[in-house]
Amino acid sequence: MNEMTTIARTTTLKDWETDQEVRWCPGCGDYAILKAVQRTMPEIGTAPENTVFVSGIGCSSRFPYYMETYGFHTIHGRAPAFATGLKLANPDLDIWIVTGDGDGLSIGGNHTMHLIRRNLDCQIMLFNNEIYGLTKGQYSPTSRVGTTSPSTPYGSVDRPAQPAAFALGAGARFVARGFDVSKELPNVLKAAHAHKGAAFIEIFQNCIVYNKDVFEDFAAPKGAEDRQLWLKQGEPMLYAKGTRGIALDAEALHLKTVDVVDGDWEAAGVIVHDVTNRSVAHMLVEMRFGEFPMALGVLYDDPRPTFEADVVRQNKAAAEGKKADLQGLLKKGQTWTVTESGPEL
């Protein structure tokens, strides 16, 4: 493998749209996410012919059909394995993984964890609708306690997984959140792409059929802004039009909400967001919605060397001063030649 290079060119929205009919349930949040991605790609500056979308199984996994790029619609939970192979075969590729809470955190949880741990340079978009949509509404790893579904007719008793907490626990160096109809989602996607390494984005997505409006408290198109904490590097953690903020309780070592009077956030003790602070990122992920706003945007961003870059360097060092000799390799060790009198060892 050669040293990695960046391939970029100027594109428009039309360059990223396919001629395929987009087929999700009417009103599905996937439509908004698809359009956000298609509109963001020209701003990123990468090239369609250098881009790959890889998916597993689920409603979200139809995504590769609708992007005018290379695409792989693979098998349940194994998109990270395919993506790893692609990146190692051609480190120049810009790889996006599209998965869901069922695909990526159930059968695919092991694969997702190791891709994050290895820090493969790719973007992982996990659509979280807290339900199995494609297989008709069973509860998923992220479904809330009490969720009624065909597989939990009396309500789920499982404690749900938290995707962003899972990613941080697996060693992610970039963790972000957004939701399907948010105008801020393209900015989150651009930040993820700018990160060198595995960038994990949890996207709350409304399943109009089986889990309608489950995120309405903070992700409604209008009227929920006061319950959203959009995190910006170097800016105070303010929400509710700047009248509320997040402060650190130094004695109990946890976050708390505070009132901000006359815009004086410093006097209120509101903390400034530092994307490299892993401890605070864990606290932001664990904030209980209702008592706290929903933390959105880039929660954590602290790059380290990527998996494929280390593999490239290792292979280059191993090949230094050596000449490729396939015949010599084949004849090495236990080989023999067949003659008229029989094999000669």
Coordinates of C-alpha atoms in Angstrom, one line a residue:
M1 CA 0.0 0.0 0.0
N2 CA 1.2 3.5 -0.8
E3 CA 1.1 6.6 1.5
M4 CA -2.4 8.0 1.8
T5 CA -3.4 11.0 -0.3
T6 CA -6.5 13.2 -0.5
I7 CA -8.6 13.3 -3.6
A8 CA -10.9 16.3 -3.9
R9 CA -12.8 18.3 -6.5
T10 CA -15.6 20.7 -6.8
T11 CA -19.1 19.1 -6.9
T12 CA -22.8 20.0 -6.6
L13 CA -25.7 18.4 -5.0
K14 CA -26.7 16.7 -8.3
D15 CA -23.3 14.9 -8.4
W16 CA -24.3 13.0 -5.2
E17 CA -27.9 12.1 -6.1
T18 CA -28.7 8.9 -7.9
D19 CA -31.5 8.0 -10.3
Q20 CA -33.0 5.5 -7.8
E21 CA -36.4 6.1 -6.3
V22 CA -35.9 6.9 -2.6
R23 CA -38.1 4.4 -0.8
W24 CA -38.7 4.8 2.9
C25 CA -42.0 5.2 4.7
P26 CA -43.6 8.6 4.1
G27 CA -42.4 10.9 6.8
C28 CA -39.4 8.8 7.8
G29 CA -36.5 10.8 9.3
D30 CA -34.1 9.0 6.9
Y31 CA -35.2 11.3 4.1
A32 CA -34.0 14.3 6.0
I33 CA -30.7 12.6 6.9
L34 CA -30.1 11.6 3.3
K35 CA -30.7 15.2 2.0
A36 CA -28.4 16.5 4.8
V37 CA -25.6 14.2 3.7
Q38 CA -26.1 14.9 0.0
R39 CA -26.0 18.7 0.6
T40 CA -23.0 18.4 2.9
M41 CA -20.8 16.3 0.5
P42 CA -20.0 19.2 -1.9
E43 CA -19.0 21.4 1.0
I44 CA -16.6 18.7 2.3
G45 CA -14.9 18.8 -1.1
T46 CA -14.3 15.1 -1.6
A47 CA -15.0 13.3 -4.9
P48 CA -17.9 10.8 -5.5
E49 CA -15.5 8.4 -7.3
N50 CA -13.3 8.3 -4.1
T51 CA -16.2 7.8 -1.7
V52 CA -17.8 4.6 -0.4
F53 CA -21.0 4.2 1.6
V54 CA -21.2 0.9 3.5
S55 CA -24.3 -0.4 5.3
G56 CA -25.5 -3.5 7.0
I57 CA -29.2 -4.5 7.3
G58 CA -32.1 -2.3 8.3
C59 CA -34.1 0.7 7.0
S60 CA -31.0 3.0 7.2
S61 CA -29.0 0.4 5.2
R62 CA -30.8 1.4 1.9
F63 CA -28.6 4.5 2.1
P64 CA -25.9 3.4 -0.5
Y65 CA -28.5 3.1 -3.2
Y66 CA -29.2 6.8 -3.0
M67 CA -25.7 8.1 -3.0
E68 CA -23.9 8.5 -6.4
T69 CA -20.8 6.9 -5.0
Y70 CA -19.4 3.4 -4.6
G71 CA -21.6 1.5 -2.2
F72 CA -21.9 -1.8 -0.4
H73 CA -25.2 -3.1 1.1
T74 CA -23.7 -5.9 3.2
I75 CA -24.9 -8.2 5.9
H76 CA -26.4 -7.7 9.4
G77 CA -24.0 -6.0 11.7
R78 CA -20.9 -6.6 9.5
A79 CA -20.5 -3.2 7.8
P80 CA -17.5 -2.3 10.0
A81 CA -15.7 -5.5 8.8
F82 CA -16.3 -4.6 5.1
A83 CA -15.3 -1.0 5.7
T84 CA -12.0 -2.2 7.4
G85 CA -11.1 -4.4 4.4
L86 CA -11.9 -1.5 2.0
K87 CA -9.8 1.0 3.9
L88 CA -6.8 -1.4 4.2
A89 CA -7.0 -2.2 0.5
N90 CA -7.2 1.5 -0.5
P91 CA -6.5 3.9 2.3
D92 CA -7.3 6.8 0.0
L93 CA -11.0 6.0 0.0
D94 CA -13.4 8.2 2.0
I95 CA -15.6 5.7 3.8
W96 CA -18.9 6.3 5.5
I97 CA -20.6 3.6 7.5
V98 CA -24.4 3.7 7.7
T99 CA -26.0 1.7 10.5
G100 CA -28.9 1.7 13.0
D101 CA -29.4 1.0 16.7
G102 CA -30.5 -2.6 15.9
D103 CA -27.8 -3.3 13.2
G104 CA -24.9 -1.6 14.9
L105 CA -25.5 -2.3 18.6
S106 CA -27.0 -5.8 18.6
I107 CA -25.5 -8.4 16.2
G108 CA -23.1 -5.7 15.1
G109 CA -22.0 -4.4 18.5
N110 CA -18.8 -6.5 18.5
H111 CA -17.8 -5.3 15.0
T112 CA -18.7 -1.6 15.9
M113 CA -16.7 -1.8 19.1
H114 CA -13.5 -3.1 17.4
L115 CA -13.7 -0.7 14.5
I116 CA -13.9 2.2 17.0
R117 CA -11.1 0.7 19.2
R118 CA -8.8 0.3 16.2
N119 CA -9.5 3.9 15.1
L120 CA -10.1 3.2 11.4
D121 CA -10.4 6.5 9.5
C122 CA -14.1 6.6 8.6
Q123 CA -17.4 8.2 9.5
I124 CA -19.9 6.0 11.4
M125 CA -23.5 7.3 11.2
L126 CA -25.7 5.4 13.6
F127 CA -29.4 6.2 13.1
N128 CA -31.1 5.7 16.4
N129 CA -34.9 5.4 16.3
E130 CA -35.0 3.2 19.4
I131 CA -36.9 0.4 17.5
Y132 CA -36.4 -2.3 14.9
G133 CA -38.2 -0.7 11.9
L134 CA -37.5 -3.0 9.0
T135 CA -38.6 -6.2 10.9
K136 CA -41.9 -4.5 12.0
G137 CA -41.3 -2.8 15.3
Q138 CA -39.7 -5.1 17.8
Y139 CA -37.8 -3.3 20.7
S140 CA -34.1 -2.6 20.0
P141 CA -31.0 -2.2 22.2
T142 CA -31.8 1.5 22.6
S143 CA -35.6 1.2 23.3
R144 CA -36.7 2.8 26.5
V145 CA -37.9 0.9 29.5
G146 CA -41.6 0.3 29.1
T147 CA -41.5 0.3 25.2
T148 CA -44.5 -1.7 24.0
S149 CA -43.8 -3.7 20.8
P150 CA -44.5 -7.1 19.2
S151 CA -41.6 -8.6 21.1
T152 CA -42.4 -6.8 24.4
P153 CA -46.3 -6.7 24.6
Y154 CA -46.2 -5.8 28.3
G155 CA -43.4 -3.3 27.9
S156 CA -39.6 -3.7 27.7
V157 CA -37.8 -4.3 31.0
D158 CA -34.3 -3.9 29.4
R159 CA -32.1 -1.0 30.4
P160 CA -31.3 0.7 27.0
A161 CA -27.8 1.1 25.6
Q162 CA -26.6 4.6 25.1
P163 CA -24.8 4.7 21.7
A164 CA -22.6 7.7 22.5
A165 CA -21.6 6.2 25.9
F166 CA -20.8 2.9 24.1
A167 CA -18.6 4.7 21.6
L168 CA -16.7 6.5 24.3
G169 CA -16.3 3.3 26.3
A170 CA -14.9 1.6 23.2
G171 CA -12.2 4.2 22.9
A172 CA -13.7 6.6 20.3
R173 CA -11.7 9.7 19.7
F174 CA -14.7 11.5 18.1
V175 CA -18.3 11.4 19.3
A176 CA -21.1 13.6 18.2
R177 CA -24.9 13.8 18.2
G178 CA -27.5 15.3 15.9
F179 CA -31.1 14.6 14.8
D180 CA -32.7 14.1 11.5
V181 CA -34.4 17.4 10.8
S182 CA -31.8 19.7 12.5
K183 CA -30.2 22.5 10.5
E184 CA -27.1 21.8 12.5
L185 CA -26.7 18.3 11.3
P186 CA -24.5 19.3 8.2
N187 CA -22.1 21.0 10.6
V188 CA -21.8 17.9 12.7
L189 CA -21.1 15.8 9.6
K190 CA -18.4 18.2 8.4
A191 CA -16.7 18.1 11.8
A192 CA -16.8 14.3 11.7
H193 CA -15.3 14.2 8.2
A194 CA -12.5 16.6 9.3
H195 CA -11.5 14.3 12.1
K196 CA -8.7 11.9 11.2
G197 CA -9.9 8.6 12.6
A198 CA -13.1 6.8 13.5
A199 CA -15.8 9.5 13.9
F200 CA -19.0 8.2 15.6
I201 CA -22.2 10.2 15.0
E202 CA -25.4 9.2 16.8
I203 CA -28.3 10.6 14.8
F204 CA -31.7 10.6 16.5
Q205 CA -34.2 9.5 13.8
N206 CA -38.0 9.5 13.9
C207 CA -39.6 6.2 12.9
I208 CA -43.0 7.5 11.8
V209 CA -44.6 4.0 11.9
Y210 CA -43.3 2.1 14.9
N211 CA -42.0 4.7 17.3
K212 CA -43.5 8.0 16.2
D213 CA -42.3 11.2 17.8
V214 CA -40.3 9.5 20.6
F215 CA -37.8 12.3 20.4
E216 CA -40.4 15.1 20.2
D217 CA -39.3 16.6 23.5
F218 CA -36.0 17.8 22.1
A219 CA -36.0 17.1 18.4
A220 CA -39.3 18.5 17.2
P221 CA -38.9 20.7 14.1
K222 CA -40.2 23.7 16.1
G223 CA -40.7 24.5 19.7
A224 CA -38.0 22.2 21.3
E225 CA -35.0 24.5 21.0
D226 CA -35.0 25.3 24.7
R227 CA -34.3 21.7 25.4
Q228 CA -31.3 21.4 23.1
L229 CA -27.7 22.1 24.3
W230 CA -25.7 22.6 21.1
L231 CA -22.0 22.3 22.0
K232 CA -19.5 24.5 20.3
Q233 CA -15.7 24.4 20.9
G234 CA -14.6 27.2 23.1
E235 CA -18.1 28.5 23.8
P236 CA -20.1 28.4 27.1
M237 CA -22.6 25.6 27.5
L238 CA -25.8 27.7 27.3
Y239 CA -29.3 26.7 26.3
A240 CA -32.9 28.1 26.5
K241 CA -31.8 31.2 24.6
G242 CA -28.9 31.7 27.0
T243 CA -31.0 31.8 30.2
R244 CA -29.8 28.4 31.4
G245 CA -26.4 26.8 31.4
I246 CA -24.3 23.7 32.5
A247 CA -21.9 24.1 35.4
L248 CA -19.6 21.6 37.2
D249 CA -20.3 20.7 40.8
A250 CA -16.8 20.6 42.0
E251 CA -17.6 18.8 45.2
A252 CA -19.8 16.1 43.8
L253 CA -17.9 15.9 40.5
H254 CA -21.0 16.0 38.3
L255 CA -22.7 18.5 36.0
K256 CA -25.6 20.6 37.1
T257 CA -28.0 23.2 35.5
V258 CA -27.9 26.8 36.5
D259 CA -29.8 30.0 35.8
V260 CA -28.0 32.7 33.9
V261 CA -29.0 36.2 34.9
D262 CA -28.5 39.1 32.4
G263 CA -26.3 37.0 30.2
D264 CA -23.5 36.8 32.8
W265 CA -22.7 33.1 32.3
E266 CA -19.3 33.4 34.0
A267 CA -20.9 34.5 37.3
A268 CA -23.3 31.6 37.0
G269 CA -20.3 29.2 36.7
V270 CA -21.2 27.9 33.2
I271 CA -18.3 25.9 31.8
V272 CA -16.8 26.4 28.4
H273 CA -16.9 23.4 26.0
D274 CA -13.5 21.8 25.4
V275 CA -13.9 19.0 22.8
T276 CA -10.6 17.3 24.1
N277 CA -12.0 16.9 27.7
R278 CA -12.9 13.2 27.8
S279 CA -14.2 13.3 31.4
V280 CA -16.7 16.0 30.6
A281 CA -17.7 14.2 27.4
H282 CA -18.7 11.2 29.5
M283 CA -20.7 13.4 31.8
L284 CA -22.5 15.1 28.9
V285 CA -23.5 11.7 27.5
E286 CA -24.8 10.5 30.8
M287 CA -27.0 13.6 31.4
R288 CA -30.6 12.5 32.1
F289 CA -32.9 14.2 29.7
G290 CA -35.7 16.0 31.5
E291 CA -33.5 17.2 34.3
F292 CA -31.0 18.3 31.7
P293 CA -31.2 19.4 28.1
M294 CA -30.1 17.0 25.3
A295 CA -26.4 17.4 24.6
L296 CA -25.9 17.8 20.8
G297 CA -23.1 18.6 18.4
V298 CA -19.5 17.5 18.9
L299 CA -19.1 16.1 22.4
Y300 CA -15.5 14.8 22.0
D301 CA -12.8 15.3 19.4
D302 CA -9.2 14.3 20.2
P303 CA -7.4 12.5 17.3
R304 CA -4.7 9.9 17.5
P305 CA -2.9 7.8 14.8
T306 CA -5.3 5.7 12.7
F307 CA -5.3 2.0 12.2
E308 CA -4.7 1.9 8.5
A309 CA -1.9 4.5 8.7
D310 CA -0.1 2.3 11.2
V311 CA -0.6 -0.8 8.9
V312 CA 0.7 1.1 5.9
R313 CA 3.9 2.1 7.9
Q314 CA 4.3 -1.4 9.2
N315 CA 4.1 -3.0 5.8
K316 CA 6.4 -0.4 4.3
A317 CA 9.0 -1.1 7.0
A318 CA 8.6 -4.9 6.5
A319 CA 9.2 -4.6 2.7
E320 CA 12.2 -2.3 3.0
G321 CA 15.2 -3.7 1.1
K322 CA 13.2 -6.8 -0.1
K323 CA 12.4 -7.8 -3.7
A324 CA 9.0 -9.3 -4.5
D325 CA 9.7 -12.9 -5.7
L326 CA 6.5 -15.0 -6.0
Q327 CA 8.3 -18.0 -7.4
G328 CA 10.8 -18.0 -4.6
L329 CA 8.0 -17.9 -2.1
L330 CA 6.3 -20.8 -3.7
K331 CA 9.5 -22.9 -3.8
K332 CA 10.4 -22.1 -0.2
G333 CA 10.2 -24.9 2.3
Q334 CA 8.4 -28.2 1.6
T335 CA 8.3 -28.2 -2.2
W336 CA 9.1 -30.9 -4.8
T337 CA 9.4 -31.4 -8.5
V338 CA 7.5 -34.2 -10.4
T339 CA 9.8 -36.1 -13.0
E340 CA 9.3 -39.2 -15.1
S341 CA 10.9 -41.3 -12.4
G342 CA 8.8 -39.8 -9.6
P343 CA 8.8 -36.8 -7.3
E344 CA 12.2 -35.4 -6.2
L345 CA 12.0 -33.8 -2.8

